CSV table of C-alpha atoms in Angstrom, one decimal:
chain,number,residue,atom,x,y,z
A,150,UNK,CA,-12.0,21.0,20.1
A,151,UNK,CA,-13.4,22.0,23.5
A,152,UNK,CA,-12.3,19.5,26.1
A,153,UNK,CA,-15.0,17.7,26.6
A,154,UNK,CA,-17.3,16.0,29.8
A,155,UNK,CA,-19.6,13.6,30.2
A,156,UNK,CA,-22.1,14.1,32.5
A,157,UNK,CA,-24.7,10.5,32.0
A,158,UNK,CA,-27.5,13.0,34.6
A,159,UNK,CA,-27.8,16.2,32.5
A,160,UNK,CA,-29.6,18.6,33.6
A,161,UNK,CA,-29.5,20.6,29.9
A,162,UNK,CA,-31.7,23.2,32.7
A,163,UNK,CA,-28.9,23.7,35.4
A,164,UNK,CA,-28.0,26.6,36.2
A,165,UNK,CA,-24.7,25.3,38.5
A,166,UNK,CA,-23.9,20.9,37.3
A,167,UNK,CA,-21.6,19.3,39.1
A,168,UNK,CA,-19.3,17.0,37.5
A,169,UNK,CA,-18.8,13.8,38.1
A,170,UNK,CA,-16.0,12.7,40.3
A,171,UNK,CA,-13.7,11.6,37.9
A,172,UNK,CA,-14.8,13.9,35.6
A,173,UNK,CA,-14.3,16.6,37.2
A,174,UNK,CA,-10.3,15.2,38.6
A,175,UNK,CA,-9.6,15.2,35.0
A,176,UNK,CA,-11.0,18.8,34.1
A,177,UNK,CA,-9.1,20.8,37.8
A,178,UNK,CA,-6.2,18.4,37.8
A,179,UNK,CA,-4.6,17.7,33.7
A,180,UNK,CA,-6.7,19.2,32.4
A,181,UNK,CA,-6.5,22.8,34.9
A,182,UNK,CA,-8.9,24.5,33.4
A,183,UNK,CA,-10.5,28.2,35.4
A,184,UNK,CA,-13.6,29.1,36.3
A,185,UNK,CA,-15.3,30.7,32.5
A,186,UNK,CA,-13.7,28.0,30.3
A,187,UNK,CA,-16.0,26.8,27.7
A,188,UNK,CA,-16.2,22.7,27.4
A,189,UNK,CA,-18.7,20.6,26.5
A,190,UNK,CA,-21.0,18.3,28.8
A,191,UNK,CA,-22.9,15.3,26.4
A,192,UNK,CA,-25.5,12.6,28.8
A,193,UNK,CA,-24.2,9.2,25.9
A,194,UNK,CA,-27.5,9.1,25.2
A,195,UNK,CA,-26.9,11.5,22.0
A,196,UNK,CA,-27.3,14.8,24.3
A,197,UNK,CA,-24.2,17.2,23.4
A,198,UNK,CA,-24.3,20.8,24.8
A,199,UNK,CA,-21.7,23.8,25.0
A,200,UNK,CA,-21.3,24.9,29.1
A,201,UNK,CA,-19.3,27.3,31.0
A,202,UNK,CA,-17.4,26.5,33.4
A,203,UNK,CA,-18.8,27.9,37.2
A,204,UNK,CA,-17.5,26.7,39.8
A,205,UNK,CA,-13.9,24.8,40.4
A,206,UNK,CA,-13.3,22.7,43.9
A,207,UNK,CA,-9.6,21.1,44.8
A,208,UNK,CA,-11.8,18.1,43.7
A,209,UNK,CA,-14.8,19.0,41.9
A,210,UNK,CA,-16.4,21.6,38.9
A,211,UNK,CA,-19.4,22.2,38.1
A,212,UNK,CA,-20.7,24.1,34.9
A,213,UNK,CA,-23.6,25.4,32.8
A,214,UNK,CA,-25.2,24.3,30.2
A,215,UNK,CA,-25.1,27.4,27.2
A,216,UNK,CA,-26.2,25.8,24.1
A,217,UNK,CA,-27.7,23.0,22.2
A,218,UNK,CA,-24.3,21.7,20.4
A,219,UNK,CA,-24.2,19.4,17.1
A,220,UNK,CA,-22.1,15.3,17.9
A,221,UNK,CA,-21.1,12.7,15.5
A,222,UNK,CA,-24.0,11.5,13.4
A,223,UNK,CA,-25.0,8.2,14.5
A,224,UNK,CA,-24.9,5.2,12.5
A,225,UNK,CA,-29.0,4.7,11.2
A,226,UNK,CA,-29.5,1.0,12.9
A,227,UNK,CA,-27.6,-0.5,16.0
A,228,UNK,CA,-25.3,-2.2,15.4
A,229,UNK,CA,-23.7,-4.7,18.3
A,230,UNK,CA,-20.2,-6.0,18.8
A,231,UNK,CA,-20.6,-9.3,19.8
A,232,UNK,CA,-17.0,-9.7,20.8
A,233,UNK,CA,-15.2,-12.9,22.0
A,234,UNK,CA,-12.9,-11.6,24.9
A,235,UNK,CA,-8.9,-10.7,23.7
A,236,UNK,CA,-6.0,-10.9,25.4
A,237,UNK,CA,-5.9,-7.7,28.3
A,238,UNK,CA,-4.4,-4.4,25.3
A,239,UNK,CA,-6.4,-6.2,22.4
A,240,UNK,CA,-9.8,-6.4,24.2
A,241,UNK,CA,-9.5,-2.3,24.9
A,242,UNK,CA,-8.2,-1.2,21.6
A,243,UNK,CA,-11.0,-3.9,20.2
A,244,UNK,CA,-13.9,-1.6,22.6
A,245,UNK,CA,-12.0,2.2,21.4
A,246,UNK,CA,-12.5,0.6,17.8
A,247,UNK,CA,-15.8,0.0,18.0
A,248,UNK,CA,-17.1,2.5,19.3
A,249,UNK,CA,-15.1,5.3,17.0
A,250,UNK,CA,-17.1,3.1,14.0
A,251,UNK,CA,-20.0,3.7,16.4
A,252,UNK,CA,-21.0,0.6,17.2
A,253,UNK,CA,-24.3,0.6,19.6
A,254,UNK,CA,-23.2,-1.6,22.3
A,255,UNK,CA,-20.3,-3.9,22.7
A,256,UNK,CA,-21.2,-7.5,24.0
A,257,UNK,CA,-18.4,-9.3,25.2
A,258,UNK,CA,-18.7,-13.3,25.3
A,259,UNK,CA,-16.3,-16.4,26.4
A,260,UNK,CA,-16.3,-19.4,23.5
A,261,UNK,CA,-13.7,-22.2,23.8
A,262,UNK,CA,-11.1,-21.0,22.1
A,263,UNK,CA,-11.3,-18.1,24.6
A,264,UNK,CA,-7.6,-17.6,26.2
A,265,UNK,CA,-9.8,-16.3,29.8
A,266,UNK,CA,-12.4,-17.8,31.6
A,267,UNK,CA,-16.4,-15.9,32.4
A,268,UNK,CA,-15.4,-16.4,36.1
A,269,UNK,CA,-11.7,-14.1,35.6
A,270,UNK,CA,-12.9,-11.7,33.3
A,271,UNK,CA,-15.4,-11.2,36.6
A,272,UNK,CA,-13.5,-11.3,38.9
A,273,UNK,CA,-10.9,-8.8,37.0
A,274,UNK,CA,-13.5,-6.2,36.2
A,275,UNK,CA,-13.0,-5.8,33.0
A,276,UNK,CA,-16.5,-5.1,31.9
A,277,UNK,CA,-16.0,-1.9,34.2
A,278,UNK,CA,-13.1,-1.2,32.3
A,279,UNK,CA,-14.1,-1.3,28.9
A,280,UNK,CA,-17.0,1.0,30.1
A,281,UNK,CA,-14.5,3.7,30.8
A,282,UNK,CA,-12.9,3.1,28.1
A,283,UNK,CA,-16.4,3.3,25.6
A,284,UNK,CA,-16.8,6.5,27.4
A,285,UNK,CA,-13.2,8.1,26.2
A,286,UNK,CA,-13.5,6.7,22.9
A,287,UNK,CA,-17.0,8.4,22.9
A,288,UNK,CA,-14.9,12.0,24.1
A,289,UNK,CA,-12.9,11.2,21.1
A,290,UNK,CA,-14.6,10.6,18.9
A,291,UNK,CA,-17.0,13.0,18.4
A,292,UNK,CA,-19.7,10.5,19.5
A,293,UNK,CA,-22.4,12.1,22.1
A,294,UNK,CA,-24.0,8.3,22.6
A,295,UNK,CA,-21.5,5.9,24.6
A,296,UNK,CA,-22.9,2.4,23.9
A,297,UNK,CA,-23.2,-0.1,26.7
A,298,UNK,CA,-20.4,-2.3,27.4
A,299,UNK,CA,-22.8,-5.2,28.0
A,300,UNK,CA,-21.3,-8.7,30.9
A,301,UNK,CA,-19.1,-10.5,29.8
A,302,UNK,CA,-21.2,-14.2,29.2
A,303,UNK,CA,-20.5,-17.8,27.8
A,304,UNK,CA,-21.4,-17.9,23.9
A,305,UNK,CA,-24.0,-20.1,24.6
A,306,UNK,CA,-26.7,-18.4,27.3
A,307,UNK,CA,-26.0,-15.0,24.3
A,308,UNK,CA,-27.6,-17.9,21.8
A,309,UNK,CA,-29.7,-18.7,23.5
A,310,UNK,CA,-31.7,-15.9,23.6
A,311,UNK,CA,-33.2,-14.1,20.5
A,312,UNK,CA,-32.0,-11.3,19.3
A,313,UNK,CA,-33.9,-8.5,17.3
A,314,UNK,CA,-32.3,-8.2,14.5
A,315,UNK,CA,-29.9,-10.1,12.1
A,316,UNK,CA,-27.2,-12.4,13.8
A,317,UNK,CA,-23.7,-11.9,10.9
A,318,UNK,CA,-21.6,-14.3,12.1
A,319,UNK,CA,-17.7,-13.4,11.6
A,320,UNK,CA,-15.6,-17.3,10.0
A,321,UNK,CA,-12.7,-17.6,8.6
A,322,UNK,CA,-11.4,-18.2,5.3
A,323,UNK,CA,-10.7,-21.3,5.7
A,324,UNK,CA,-14.3,-21.7,7.0
A,325,UNK,CA,-16.2,-21.6,3.5
A,326,UNK,CA,-18.6,-23.9,4.6
A,327,UNK,CA,-22.3,-23.9,3.2
A,328,UNK,CA,-24.2,-20.9,3.3
A,329,UNK,CA,-20.9,-18.6,3.9
A,330,UNK,CA,-22.2,-15.2,2.5
A,331,UNK,CA,-19.7,-12.5,1.4
A,332,UNK,CA,-20.3,-8.4,3.1
A,333,UNK,CA,-21.5,-7.4,-0.1
A,334,UNK,CA,-24.4,-10.2,0.5
A,335,UNK,CA,-25.7,-9.4,2.7
A,336,UNK,CA,-28.8,-6.9,2.7
A,337,UNK,CA,-29.1,-4.0,5.5
A,338,UNK,CA,-31.0,-4.8,8.2
A,339,UNK,CA,-33.3,-2.8,10.8
A,340,UNK,CA,-30.5,-4.0,13.3
A,341,UNK,CA,-27.7,-6.2,13.6
A,342,UNK,CA,-25.3,-8.1,15.8
A,343,UNK,CA,-22.2,-8.7,14.9
A,344,UNK,CA,-20.4,-12.2,16.1
A,345,UNK,CA,-16.5,-12.0,16.1
A,346,UNK,CA,-14.5,-15.1,17.5
A,347,UNK,CA,-11.7,-14.7,19.4
A,348,UNK,CA,-8.2,-15.8,18.4
A,349,UNK,CA,-8.4,-19.2,18.1
A,350,UNK,CA,-11.4,-19.0,16.3
A,351,UNK,CA,-14.9,-20.8,17.1
A,352,UNK,CA,-15.0,-24.5,17.6
A,353,UNK,CA,-17.0,-26.2,14.2
A,354,UNK,CA,-19.8,-27.3,16.7
A,355,UNK,CA,-19.8,-23.7,18.4
A,356,UNK,CA,-19.9,-22.4,14.5
A,357,UNK,CA,-23.1,-25.1,14.4
A,358,UNK,CA,-25.1,-23.7,17.8
A,359,UNK,CA,-24.6,-20.5,15.9
A,360,UNK,CA,-26.4,-21.0,12.9
A,361,UNK,CA,-28.9,-22.7,14.8
A,362,UNK,CA,-29.5,-19.5,16.2
A,363,UNK,CA,-30.5,-18.1,12.8
A,364,UNK,CA,-26.4,-16.5,12.8
A,365,UNK,CA,-25.9,-15.6,8.9
A,366,UNK,CA,-22.3,-16.7,8.4
A,367,UNK,CA,-20.3,-13.8,6.7
A,368,UNK,CA,-16.5,-14.1,5.2
A,369,UNK,CA,-14.1,-11.2,5.9
A,370,UNK,CA,-12.6,-11.2,2.2
A,371,UNK,CA,-9.6,-14.4,2.0
A,372,UNK,CA,-6.4,-13.7,3.5
A,373,UNK,CA,-6.3,-14.0,7.8
A,374,UNK,CA,-7.1,-11.4,9.4
A,375,UNK,CA,-5.1,-11.0,13.1
A,376,UNK,CA,-7.8,-11.0,15.7
A,377,UNK,CA,-7.9,-7.3,17.5
A,378,UNK,CA,-8.5,-6.3,13.3
A,379,UNK,CA,-11.6,-8.2,12.5
A,380,UNK,CA,-14.3,-6.6,14.8
A,381,UNK,CA,-13.0,-2.9,13.1
A,382,UNK,CA,-12.7,-5.3,9.7
A,383,UNK,CA,-16.5,-6.5,10.3
A,384,UNK,CA,-17.5,-3.1,11.7
A,385,UNK,CA,-15.8,-1.6,8.6
A,386,UNK,CA,-17.1,-3.4,6.2
A,387,UNK,CA,-20.9,-4.1,6.6
A,388,UNK,CA,-22.0,0.1,7.6
A,389,UNK,CA,-19.5,0.4,4.3
A,390,UNK,CA,-21.8,-2.1,1.9
A,391,UNK,CA,-24.8,-0.7,4.0
A,392,UNK,CA,-23.8,3.1,3.5
A,393,UNK,CA,-23.7,3.6,7.1
A,394,UNK,CA,-20.1,4.4,6.9
B,201,UNK,CA,-0.8,-24.2,8.8
B,202,UNK,CA,2.3,-25.3,8.0
B,203,UNK,CA,4.9,-23.2,9.5
B,204,UNK,CA,5.4,-21.0,6.8
B,205,UNK,CA,9.6,-19.0,4.9
B,206,UNK,CA,10.0,-16.5,3.0
B,207,UNK,CA,12.8,-17.2,-0.1
B,208,UNK,CA,12.9,-14.1,-1.2
B,209,UNK,CA,15.1,-15.9,-4.8
B,210,UNK,CA,13.3,-19.2,-4.4
B,211,UNK,CA,14.3,-21.4,-7.1
B,212,UNK,CA,11.1,-24.3,-7.1
B,213,UNK,CA,13.0,-26.6,-9.3
B,214,UNK,CA,16.0,-27.1,-6.8
B,215,UNK,CA,16.2,-30.3,-4.5
B,216,UNK,CA,18.0,-28.3,-2.3
B,217,UNK,CA,17.6,-24.9,-1.1
B,218,UNK,CA,18.7,-23.9,1.6
B,219,UNK,CA,17.1,-20.8,3.5
B,220,UNK,CA,18.1,-16.7,4.5
B,221,UNK,CA,19.5,-17.0,7.4
B,222,UNK,CA,17.2,-15.1,9.6
B,223,UNK,CA,14.4,-17.9,8.3
B,224,UNK,CA,16.8,-20.7,8.8
B,225,UNK,CA,17.3,-19.6,12.3
B,226,UNK,CA,13.8,-19.4,12.5
B,227,UNK,CA,13.3,-22.9,11.6
B,228,UNK,CA,16.2,-24.1,13.7
B,229,UNK,CA,15.5,-22.1,16.9
B,230,UNK,CA,12.1,-21.1,17.1
B,231,UNK,CA,10.7,-24.1,15.9
B,232,UNK,CA,12.9,-27.0,16.5
B,233,UNK,CA,12.0,-28.4,12.9
B,234,UNK,CA,14.1,-31.6,11.6
B,235,UNK,CA,14.5,-32.7,8.0
B,236,UNK,CA,11.8,-33.9,6.7
B,237,UNK,CA,9.4,-31.8,8.8
B,238,UNK,CA,6.6,-30.4,6.1
B,239,UNK,CA,6.5,-26.6,5.6
B,240,UNK,CA,5.6,-23.9,2.3
B,241,UNK,CA,7.9,-21.2,1.2
B,242,UNK,CA,6.9,-18.5,-0.7
B,243,UNK,CA,9.0,-16.1,-2.8
B,244,UNK,CA,7.3,-12.5,-2.3
B,245,UNK,CA,6.4,-12.4,-5.6
B,246,UNK,CA,3.0,-14.7,-5.4
B,247,UNK,CA,4.6,-17.9,-5.5
B,248,UNK,CA,4.2,-21.0,-2.5
B,249,UNK,CA,5.1,-24.3,-2.7
B,250,UNK,CA,4.8,-26.6,-0.3
B,251,UNK,CA,8.2,-27.7,0.9
B,252,UNK,CA,10.3,-31.0,2.8
B,253,UNK,CA,13.3,-29.7,4.8
B,254,UNK,CA,16.2,-31.8,3.6
B,255,UNK,CA,19.1,-30.6,6.1
B,256,UNK,CA,19.3,-29.0,9.3
B,257,UNK,CA,22.4,-27.3,10.4
B,258,UNK,CA,23.4,-25.5,14.0
B,259,UNK,CA,22.0,-21.9,12.0
B,260,UNK,CA,21.3,-23.0,8.4
B,261,UNK,CA,18.2,-25.2,7.2
B,262,UNK,CA,17.9,-26.3,3.5
B,263,UNK,CA,14.4,-27.5,2.1
B,264,UNK,CA,13.2,-28.7,-1.0
B,265,UNK,CA,10.0,-27.9,-3.2
B,266,UNK,CA,7.7,-30.0,-3.5
B,267,UNK,CA,4.2,-28.7,-5.2
B,268,UNK,CA,2.8,-25.5,-5.8
B,269,UNK,CA,0.1,-24.1,-3.7
B,270,UNK,CA,-2.5,-22.2,-3.1
B,271,UNK,CA,-2.0,-18.7,-1.7
B,272,UNK,CA,-5.0,-16.1,-0.1
B,273,UNK,CA,-6.3,-14.3,-3.1
B,274,UNK,CA,-5.0,-10.9,-4.0
B,275,UNK,CA,-6.7,-8.2,-4.1
B,276,UNK,CA,-6.9,-7.4,-8.0
B,277,UNK,CA,-6.1,-3.7,-8.5
B,278,UNK,CA,-3.1,-2.3,-6.8
B,279,UNK,CA,-3.8,-1.0,-3.7
B,280,UNK,CA,-0.4,1.4,-2.5
B,281,UNK,CA,-1.0,2.9,1.3
B,282,UNK,CA,0.8,5.7,1.7
B,283,UNK,CA,0.8,6.7,5.9
B,284,UNK,CA,1.8,9.8,7.4
B,285,UNK,CA,4.6,8.2,9.5
B,286,UNK,CA,2.9,6.8,13.2
B,287,UNK,CA,5.1,6.7,16.5
B,288,UNK,CA,6.8,3.7,17.1
B,289,UNK,CA,4.1,0.7,17.5
B,290,UNK,CA,1.4,2.7,15.7
B,291,UNK,CA,3.0,2.2,12.3
B,292,UNK,CA,4.1,-1.8,12.7
B,293,UNK,CA,0.0,-2.1,13.5
B,294,UNK,CA,-0.3,0.1,10.2
B,295,UNK,CA,2.0,-1.9,8.1
B,296,UNK,CA,0.3,-5.2,10.0
B,297,UNK,CA,-3.1,-4.5,8.1
B,298,UNK,CA,-2.3,-3.0,5.4
B,299,UNK,CA,-0.8,-5.9,4.0
B,300,UNK,CA,-3.3,-8.5,6.3
B,301,UNK,CA,-6.0,-6.3,3.8
B,302,UNK,CA,-4.0,-6.9,0.5
B,303,UNK,CA,-1.9,-3.7,0.1
B,304,UNK,CA,0.3,-3.9,-3.3
B,305,UNK,CA,2.7,-1.6,-1.4
B,306,UNK,CA,3.5,0.5,1.6
B,307,UNK,CA,4.8,4.6,1.0
B,308,UNK,CA,6.3,6.1,4.4
B,309,UNK,CA,5.7,10.3,4.2
B,310,UNK,CA,6.2,13.1,6.3
B,311,UNK,CA,4.8,15.6,6.4
B,312,UNK,CA,3.9,18.9,8.0
B,313,UNK,CA,2.5,18.0,11.4
B,314,UNK,CA,4.5,14.1,11.5
B,315,UNK,CA,5.7,13.8,14.5
B,316,UNK,CA,9.2,12.9,13.4
B,317,UNK,CA,11.5,14.0,11.1
B,318,UNK,CA,12.6,12.0,8.6
B,319,UNK,CA,16.4,12.3,9.4
B,320,UNK,CA,15.3,9.9,12.3
B,321,UNK,CA,13.2,7.6,10.0
B,322,UNK,CA,16.5,7.3,7.9
B,323,UNK,CA,18.6,6.8,10.9
B,324,UNK,CA,16.2,3.9,12.4
B,325,UNK,CA,16.3,1.8,10.5
B,326,UNK,CA,12.7,1.7,10.3
B,327,UNK,CA,12.5,0.8,6.4
B,328,UNK,CA,13.7,-2.4,7.2
B,329,UNK,CA,12.3,-2.5,10.2
B,330,UNK,CA,9.0,-2.5,8.6
B,331,UNK,CA,9.7,-4.9,5.8
B,332,UNK,CA,10.7,-7.3,7.9
B,333,UNK,CA,7.0,-7.0,9.4
B,334,UNK,CA,5.2,-7.0,5.8
B,335,UNK,CA,7.1,-10.3,6.1
B,336,UNK,CA,6.0,-11.6,9.5
B,337,UNK,CA,2.2,-10.8,8.2
B,338,UNK,CA,2.6,-12.3,5.1
B,339,UNK,CA,3.2,-14.9,7.0
B,340,UNK,CA,0.6,-14.6,9.1
B,341,UNK,CA,-2.5,-13.8,6.8
B,342,UNK,CA,-1.7,-16.4,3.6
B,343,UNK,CA,-0.5,-14.3,0.9
B,344,UNK,CA,2.5,-15.1,-1.1
B,345,UNK,CA,3.0,-11.2,-1.7
B,346,UNK,CA,5.0,-9.5,0.5
B,347,UNK,CA,4.4,-5.9,-0.4
B,348,UNK,CA,7.0,-3.3,-0.6
B,349,UNK,CA,7.9,-1.1,1.6
B,350,UNK,CA,9.2,2.1,0.1
B,351,UNK,CA,12.0,4.5,1.4
B,352,UNK,CA,10.4,7.5,3.2
B,353,UNK,CA,10.1,10.3,2.1
B,354,UNK,CA,8.3,14.1,2.4
B,355,UNK,CA,4.4,14.4,1.8
B,356,UNK,CA,5.7,17.4,-0.9
B,357,UNK,CA,8.0,14.9,-2.9
B,358,UNK,CA,5.6,12.2,-3.1
B,359,UNK,CA,3.2,14.2,-4.4
B,360,UNK,CA,5.6,15.9,-7.0
B,361,UNK,CA,5.5,12.2,-8.8
B,362,UNK,CA,2.8,11.6,-10.8
B,363,UNK,CA,1.4,7.8,-10.5
B,364,UNK,CA,-0.3,5.8,-12.1
B,365,UNK,CA,-4.0,5.4,-11.2
B,366,UNK,CA,-5.3,7.4,-8.5
B,367,UNK,CA,-4.7,9.3,-5.7
B,368,UNK,CA,-6.9,9.4,-2.9
B,369,UNK,CA,-6.3,12.1,0.4
B,370,UNK,CA,-8.6,10.7,3.7
B,371,UNK,CA,-10.1,13.8,5.0
B,372,UNK,CA,-11.0,14.3,8.9
B,373,UNK,CA,-15.0,15.2,9.6
B,374,UNK,CA,-14.3,18.2,10.0
B,375,UNK,CA,-12.5,18.6,6.4
B,376,UNK,CA,-16.0,18.6,4.2
B,377,UNK,CA,-15.1,21.2,1.4
B,378,UNK,CA,-15.2,20.9,-2.0
B,379,UNK,CA,-15.8,18.0,-3.8
B,380,UNK,CA,-14.7,15.2,-0.3
B,381,UNK,CA,-16.4,12.1,-1.9
B,382,UNK,CA,-17.9,9.3,0.3
B,383,UNK,CA,-16.1,5.8,-0.1
B,384,UNK,CA,-19.2,4.5,-2.0
B,385,UNK,CA,-18.5,7.3,-4.7
B,386,UNK,CA,-15.4,6.4,-5.2
B,387,UNK,CA,-15.3,5.0,-8.7
B,388,UNK,CA,-13.3,1.4,-8.6
B,389,UNK,CA,-10.3,2.3,-11.2
B,390,UNK,CA,-7.3,-0.1,-11.7
B,391,UNK,CA,-4.8,1.0,-9.5
B,392,UNK,CA,-5.1,3.4,-6.6
B,393,UNK,CA,-2.3,5.6,-3.9
B,394,UNK,CA,-4.6,6.1,-0.5
B,395,UNK,CA,-3.0,8.7,1.1
B,396,UNK,CA,-3.5,8.6,4.8
B,397,UNK,CA,-2.2,11.0,7.5
B,398,UNK,CA,-0.5,11.4,11.0
B,399,UNK,CA,-2.1,12.5,13.5
B,400,UNK,CA,-2.2,15.5,13.3
B,401,UNK,CA,-3.9,15.4,10.2
B,402,UNK,CA,-2.8,16.8,7.7
B,403,UNK,CA,-2.2,21.4,6.9
B,404,UNK,CA,-4.6,23.1,5.5
B,405,UNK,CA,-1.4,24.1,2.7
B,406,UNK,CA,-0.8,20.1,2.4
B,407,UNK,CA,-4.1,19.1,1.9
B,408,UNK,CA,-4.0,22.0,-1.5
B,409,UNK,CA,-1.1,20.0,-2.7
B,410,UNK,CA,-2.4,17.5,-3.1
B,411,UNK,CA,-5.8,18.7,-4.7
B,412,UNK,CA,-3.3,20.2,-6.8
B,413,UNK,CA,-1.4,16.9,-7.5
B,414,UNK,CA,-4.9,15.4,-9.0
B,415,UNK,CA,-5.9,13.3,-4.9
B,416,UNK,CA,-9.1,13.3,-4.4
B,417,UNK,CA,-10.8,14.2,-0.8
B,418,UNK,CA,-12.5,10.7,0.7
B,419,UNK,CA,-14.6,10.7,4.1
B,420,UNK,CA,-14.2,8.2,5.8
B,421,UNK,CA,-17.4,8.9,8.2
B,422,UNK,CA,-18.8,11.2,10.7
B,423,UNK,CA,-17.1,10.2,13.0
B,424,UNK,CA,-12.8,11.2,14.5
B,425,UNK,CA,-11.0,7.8,13.8
B,426,UNK,CA,-7.4,7.3,15.8
B,427,UNK,CA,-4.7,7.7,13.8
B,428,UNK,CA,-3.4,4.2,13.7
B,429,UNK,CA,-7.0,3.3,13.3
B,430,UNK,CA,-7.6,5.0,9.6
B,431,UNK,CA,-5.7,3.1,7.1
B,432,UNK,CA,-7.2,-0.1,8.2
B,433,UNK,CA,-10.4,1.8,8.5
B,434,UNK,CA,-9.7,3.9,4.5
B,435,UNK,CA,-8.8,0.5,3.1
B,436,UNK,CA,-11.2,-1.9,4.3
B,437,UNK,CA,-14.0,1.2,3.3
B,438,UNK,CA,-12.8,0.9,-0.1
B,439,UNK,CA,-12.3,-2.7,-0.3
B,440,UNK,CA,-15.6,-3.6,0.2
B,441,UNK,CA,-17.1,-0.7,-1.6
B,442,UNK,CA,-15.1,-2.3,-4.8
B,443,UNK,CA,-15.9,-5.4,-4.1
B,444,UNK,CA,-12.5,-6.6,-3.1
B,445,UNK,CA,-12.8,-7.8,0.6
């Protein structure tokens, strides 16, 4: 695989496009590529080009796009992962996995049983960190789309806003109350928000509020999943069931 | 959830059963339970009992099984994960996830591109470690079955032995050669071995050997998955497709 660089303002007709600072640093200092090296550049919105390195400075690098290339296929419907913020490393893995599975976007929410507060998420600039992880995961999995990681919000604030398509909220095996559906019973929508809880799950009040906002409770089977594996299982199961894996 | 203890030689009719040393240590030193505490004990073969602590020593503990309890449901067909050994932590996660998803067994194999040799796996007693992780994952996910972790073998040795049911070998998006099927195109078998490669994937010779041994190549979609996420995606997708999540 050729080294891939993320150039959000990519102009495919340019004879010489300088890479953003962090991408240039990676090309120069980590990969130590020289003029003439073949690379790939992508704009994060689906455009991928074969390119040639045309200039290398101490901390800068420029490329010339040569020909359009074919990225990994995108999922035909927009699936957004709405995820109760998990502890540090686990959240990094969840963002990486969601991008790799083809999520269109990631929305972190803070709920009653989250082990981290909204102000801590904001102060620690985690959303910026998760966005960088999304870029790096797109590079690794072959996508030319970088899903946006939204600002963290309280679950209630997220539920208060209407969404296009369906809202699915994943519930634990014990939460087999009224109307819980299996993954197979969820008809393929035009777009979906898949809501997955934090380590401690949802409170009864949160589940009720989600259902009042139109969310359909979905079961991921009879065995209790680890919080950091549940998003991957939810996305894989739904995409498989919809013929989109 | 009540604390759960693994008692392989469980006798449900006994008035007083001592726990194995490590389980007793957990009860006494970590959970600090006393006589009369309600716990659950399971035999690793599907039997789960509500039990009462009847004796607590310095490093020992005994329980009395009271009534049969209902564990998390088992998958109706036996799915064995055959996994190219990954680097340390990642392999731990894979074992934990496979148990949580309902795998009937786990077979570690060393292949051409494994970053660890068979003798290192043997010397470092990793199989014993993975077996302990399988016990702990069974406790967490609610299963009363502890899947066996087999001895590590070379891929070729594994392929040389016939198996009951089908062999499915997961291939990368680029490996879309002859006969690669989507997950949805794999009919539900009576039992299955799902073979997933290490970080570097399979060599062409290994793929050929697997197919000669009757393995069906299966694609997990168009995006490149991380090696430690691929087993979870493979198991989830197949179980969903078979109506067994």
